[in-house]
Amino acid sequence: MSSPHVDTAIAPVPPQSRYQNSVADYWNAEENPVNLELGRIDDLYHHHYGVGDVDWSVLDDADPELREERITAELHRLEHAQAELLAGRLGPLSAADRVFDAGCGRGGGSVVAHLRHGCEADGVTLSEKQAEFANEQARKRSIDNSVRYHCRDMLDTGFPTGAFAASWNNESTMYVELDLLFAEHSRLLRRGGRYVVITGCYNDTYGRASREVSLINAHYICDIHPRSAYFRAMARNRLVPVHVQDLTEATIPYWELRRQAEHLVTGIEDTFLDAYRNGSFQYLMIAADRV
């Protein structure tokens, strides 16, 4: 009796997973005023949150239109302060150095790093639309010879090994597996290079992810990692933390102001505030050296 035929053909591996495609689709379609209206103030588009004390006088203006403008400007100031905080942790850099912005969004972080340090910057995003937008902004600033954006996977960038003096993720690690991400950062960084991450993470001393964290995951189509996972994955990939800062208290004022910005609210503001205040969610910055 002849044995049954077994088809051993291997199915082709897609260049991106279904999940990555869904993330790309989300950001290709995204036109959220809380991102676009803030960025139009000075053409620095930040896809992250803010830190620092709020100027609450912005709520006092009797003119509704002027009040909206002042709230928008204040939120943008706080988001820019966060970008500057991260850029300040990238280490001593010069115009001869190259830095990597993983999950660059519409490109504000790379511009901040370039303006601060004079370095070259390469940003990557899964969104073709974001990469095109960011490159156009760089051309308008006449810095496109130094600041470039690419539609690529941050887990498999194609950039040369050891090409970068510093790299970072600003609120983008929740879209990927940390071991794969940190392996790529470790490959890209030269020895002694600096990696910085600012992220929301759930506090696993409280156990599993809270209801609020689950709601945030659903809102942004992401998977927030536990705090401990960052340090374990860094240790496995030759990234040694040199500075850890809990920014939770520093970001709460931003969210308190944003929830009162009726022209910008997304519906997730109270969830963030509840998660921060009940201790189940933290806003963390980690700077690590590649050894």
Coordinates of C-alpha atoms in Angstrom, one line a residue:
M1 CA 0.0 0.0 0.0
S2 CA 1.5 3.3 -1.0
S3 CA 1.9 6.0 1.6
P4 CA -0.2 9.1 1.4
H5 CA 1.3 12.0 -0.3
V6 CA 2.5 14.7 2.1
D7 CA 2.9 18.2 0.8
T8 CA 6.1 19.5 2.3
A9 CA 6.0 22.9 0.5
I10 CA 6.7 25.8 2.9
A11 CA 4.3 28.6 2.9
P12 CA 5.9 32.0 2.0
V13 CA 6.6 34.2 5.0
P14 CA 5.0 37.6 4.6
P15 CA 7.3 40.6 5.0
Q16 CA 5.1 41.8 7.8
S17 CA 2.7 40.0 10.2
R18 CA -1.0 40.7 10.2
Y19 CA -0.5 42.7 13.4
Q20 CA 2.2 44.9 11.8
N21 CA -0.1 45.5 8.9
S22 CA -2.9 46.5 11.3
V23 CA -0.5 49.0 13.0
A24 CA 0.6 50.4 9.7
D25 CA -3.0 50.7 8.6
Y26 CA -3.9 52.5 11.8
W27 CA -1.2 55.1 11.5
N28 CA -1.6 55.5 7.7
A29 CA -5.3 56.5 8.5
E30 CA -4.6 58.5 11.7
E31 CA -5.6 62.2 11.6
N32 CA -6.0 62.9 15.3
P33 CA -6.2 66.6 16.2
V34 CA -4.2 65.9 19.4
N35 CA -1.2 65.1 17.1
L36 CA -1.8 67.4 14.2
E37 CA -3.0 70.6 15.9
L38 CA -0.1 70.6 18.3
G39 CA 2.5 69.9 15.6
R40 CA 1.3 72.8 13.4
I41 CA 2.4 75.3 16.0
D42 CA 6.1 74.9 15.1
D43 CA 6.1 72.0 12.6
L44 CA 7.4 69.6 15.3
Y45 CA 5.1 66.6 15.4
H46 CA 5.4 64.6 18.5
H47 CA 3.5 61.3 18.9
H48 CA 3.9 61.0 22.6
Y49 CA 2.8 62.6 25.9
G50 CA 4.2 65.5 28.0
V51 CA 6.0 66.1 31.3
G52 CA 6.3 69.0 33.6
D53 CA 4.2 71.6 35.5
V54 CA 1.2 73.0 33.7
D55 CA 0.5 76.7 33.3
W56 CA -3.1 76.5 34.5
S57 CA -3.8 80.1 33.5
V58 CA -4.5 78.8 30.0
L59 CA -7.9 77.7 31.3
D60 CA -8.8 81.2 32.4
D61 CA -9.3 82.9 29.1
A62 CA -12.9 84.0 28.5
D63 CA -12.5 83.9 24.7
P64 CA -13.3 80.2 23.7
E65 CA -11.1 80.4 20.6
L66 CA -8.1 81.9 22.4
R67 CA -8.6 79.4 25.3
E68 CA -8.3 76.5 22.8
E69 CA -5.2 78.0 21.2
R70 CA -3.5 78.5 24.6
I71 CA -4.4 74.9 25.8
T72 CA -3.0 73.5 22.5
A73 CA 0.2 75.5 22.9
E74 CA 0.6 74.4 26.5
L75 CA 0.2 70.7 25.6
H76 CA 2.7 71.1 22.8
R77 CA 5.2 72.7 25.2
L78 CA 4.9 69.8 27.6
E79 CA 5.3 67.2 24.8
H80 CA 8.3 69.1 23.5
A81 CA 9.8 69.1 27.0
Q82 CA 9.5 65.3 27.0
A83 CA 11.3 65.1 23.7
E84 CA 14.1 67.3 25.0
L85 CA 14.3 65.2 28.2
L86 CA 14.9 62.1 26.1
A87 CA 17.4 63.9 23.7
G88 CA 19.4 65.1 26.7
R89 CA 20.0 61.5 27.8
L90 CA 21.5 60.3 24.5
G91 CA 25.0 61.1 25.7
P92 CA 27.7 63.4 24.3
L93 CA 27.1 63.5 20.5
S94 CA 28.5 65.5 17.7
A95 CA 27.8 66.3 14.0
A96 CA 29.9 63.2 13.2
D97 CA 27.5 60.9 15.0
R98 CA 24.4 59.1 13.7
V99 CA 21.4 58.3 15.8
F100 CA 18.4 56.0 15.3
D101 CA 14.8 56.9 16.1
A102 CA 12.8 53.6 16.3
G103 CA 9.1 54.2 15.7
C104 CA 9.6 57.8 14.7
G105 CA 6.0 58.7 13.9
R106 CA 5.8 62.1 12.1
G107 CA 9.4 62.7 13.0
G108 CA 9.6 65.3 15.8
G109 CA 12.0 63.4 18.0
S110 CA 14.7 63.1 15.3
V111 CA 14.5 66.8 14.6
V112 CA 14.9 67.6 18.3
A113 CA 18.0 65.3 18.5
H114 CA 19.5 66.9 15.4
L115 CA 18.9 70.4 16.5
R116 CA 20.3 69.7 20.0
H117 CA 23.4 67.7 19.0
G118 CA 24.0 68.4 15.4
C119 CA 24.0 64.7 14.6
E120 CA 22.6 62.8 11.7
A121 CA 19.3 60.9 12.4
D122 CA 17.5 58.1 10.8
G123 CA 13.9 57.4 11.8
V124 CA 11.8 54.3 11.0
T125 CA 8.0 53.8 11.0
L126 CA 5.7 51.1 9.6
S127 CA 3.6 53.9 8.2
E128 CA 4.5 55.0 4.7
K129 CA 2.3 58.1 5.2
Q130 CA 4.2 59.1 8.3
A131 CA 7.6 58.6 6.7
E132 CA 6.6 60.7 3.7
F133 CA 5.2 63.4 5.9
A134 CA 8.4 63.5 8.1
N135 CA 10.7 63.6 5.1
E136 CA 8.7 66.6 3.8
Q137 CA 9.1 68.4 7.1
A138 CA 12.9 67.7 7.0
R139 CA 13.0 69.2 3.5
K140 CA 11.1 72.3 4.6
R141 CA 13.7 72.8 7.4
S142 CA 16.6 72.2 4.9
I143 CA 17.9 69.4 7.1
D144 CA 17.0 66.5 4.9
N145 CA 20.7 65.8 4.2
S146 CA 21.1 65.0 7.9
V147 CA 17.6 63.8 9.0
R148 CA 16.0 61.0 7.1
Y149 CA 12.9 58.8 7.6
H150 CA 12.2 55.3 6.3
C151 CA 9.2 53.0 6.0
R152 CA 10.8 50.0 7.7
D153 CA 10.4 47.5 10.5
M154 CA 12.2 48.6 13.6
L155 CA 13.0 44.9 14.4
D156 CA 14.8 44.5 11.0
T157 CA 16.0 47.8 9.8
G158 CA 18.6 46.8 7.3
F159 CA 21.0 49.5 8.6
P160 CA 24.7 48.5 9.1
T161 CA 25.9 46.9 12.3
G162 CA 27.5 49.3 14.8
A163 CA 26.5 52.4 12.7
F164 CA 24.8 54.4 15.5
A165 CA 26.1 56.3 18.5
A166 CA 22.7 56.4 20.1
S167 CA 19.2 55.1 19.6
W168 CA 15.8 55.4 21.3
N169 CA 12.1 54.4 21.4
N170 CA 9.7 57.1 22.5
E171 CA 6.4 55.4 23.4
S172 CA 6.7 52.8 20.7
T173 CA 8.0 49.6 22.5
M174 CA 4.4 48.4 23.2
Y175 CA 4.0 47.5 19.5
V176 CA 6.8 44.9 19.4
E177 CA 8.5 42.0 21.3
L178 CA 11.2 43.5 23.6
D179 CA 13.8 40.8 22.9
L180 CA 13.6 41.2 19.2
L181 CA 13.7 45.0 19.6
F182 CA 16.6 45.2 21.9
A183 CA 18.5 42.7 19.8
E184 CA 18.3 45.1 16.9
H185 CA 19.2 48.1 19.0
S186 CA 22.2 46.2 20.3
R187 CA 23.3 45.3 16.8
L188 CA 22.9 48.8 15.5
L189 CA 24.7 50.5 18.4
R190 CA 28.5 50.8 18.5
R191 CA 30.1 49.6 21.7
G192 CA 29.5 52.2 24.4
G193 CA 26.5 53.6 22.5
R194 CA 23.5 54.8 24.4
Y195 CA 19.9 53.5 24.2
V196 CA 17.0 55.4 25.8
V197 CA 13.4 54.4 26.1
I198 CA 10.4 56.4 27.4
T199 CA 7.4 54.1 27.8
G200 CA 4.2 53.3 29.7
C201 CA 4.5 50.0 31.4
Y202 CA 2.3 48.1 33.8
N203 CA 3.5 47.7 37.3
D204 CA 3.9 43.9 37.8
T205 CA 4.3 44.3 41.6
Y206 CA 0.5 44.6 41.4
G207 CA 0.2 41.4 39.4
R208 CA -1.2 41.2 35.9
A209 CA -2.2 44.1 33.8
S210 CA -5.1 46.1 35.2
R211 CA -8.4 46.8 33.6
E212 CA -7.2 50.3 32.7
V213 CA -4.1 49.0 31.0
S214 CA -6.3 46.6 29.0
L215 CA -8.4 49.5 27.9
I216 CA -5.3 51.4 26.8
N217 CA -4.1 48.4 24.8
A218 CA -7.5 48.2 23.0
H219 CA -7.5 51.9 22.3
Y220 CA -4.1 51.9 20.6
I221 CA -4.0 48.4 19.3
C222 CA -0.9 47.7 21.3
D223 CA 0.4 45.3 24.1
I224 CA 1.8 47.2 27.1
H225 CA 4.7 45.3 28.7
P226 CA 5.3 44.8 32.4
R227 CA 8.1 46.9 33.9
S228 CA 10.3 44.0 34.8
A229 CA 10.3 42.8 31.1
Y230 CA 12.3 45.8 30.0
F231 CA 15.2 45.0 32.4
R232 CA 15.3 41.3 31.7
A233 CA 15.3 41.9 27.9
M234 CA 18.0 44.5 28.1
A235 CA 20.2 42.2 30.2
R236 CA 19.8 39.5 27.5
N237 CA 20.8 41.9 24.8
R238 CA 23.9 43.7 26.2
L239 CA 22.1 46.8 27.3
V240 CA 23.1 47.9 30.8
P241 CA 20.8 50.5 32.5
V242 CA 22.7 53.6 33.7
H243 CA 19.7 55.8 34.5
V244 CA 16.1 54.9 35.5
Q245 CA 13.5 57.6 36.1
D246 CA 9.9 57.3 37.1
L247 CA 8.1 60.0 35.2
T248 CA 4.6 59.1 36.4
E249 CA 4.1 62.1 38.6
A250 CA 5.6 64.4 36.0
T251 CA 3.1 63.3 33.3
I252 CA -0.1 63.4 35.4
P253 CA -0.5 67.3 35.0
Y254 CA -0.3 66.8 31.2
W255 CA -3.2 64.4 31.3
E256 CA -5.2 66.6 33.7
L257 CA -4.9 69.4 31.2
R258 CA -5.6 67.3 28.2
R259 CA -8.9 66.0 29.6
Q260 CA -10.1 69.6 29.7
A261 CA -9.2 70.3 26.1
E262 CA -12.6 69.6 24.6
H263 CA -11.2 70.1 21.1
L264 CA -8.5 67.5 21.5
V265 CA -9.8 64.8 23.8
T266 CA -9.7 61.2 22.5
G267 CA -11.7 59.5 25.3
I268 CA -8.8 57.7 26.8
E269 CA -7.7 60.6 29.2
D270 CA -9.5 59.4 32.3
T271 CA -8.3 55.9 31.8
F272 CA -4.7 57.1 31.8
L273 CA -5.2 59.2 34.9
D274 CA -7.0 56.3 36.8
A275 CA -4.1 53.9 35.8
Y276 CA -1.4 56.3 37.0
R277 CA -3.2 57.1 40.2
N278 CA -4.0 53.6 41.2
G279 CA -0.4 52.5 40.7
S280 CA -1.0 49.8 38.1
F281 CA 0.6 51.8 35.3
Q282 CA 3.9 53.8 35.2
Y283 CA 5.6 56.2 32.9
L284 CA 9.3 55.3 32.8
M285 CA 12.5 56.4 31.2
I286 CA 15.5 54.0 31.0
A287 CA 18.9 54.9 29.6
A288 CA 21.2 52.0 28.9
D289 CA 24.8 51.6 27.5
R290 CA 25.6 49.0 24.9
V291 CA 28.4 46.8 26.3

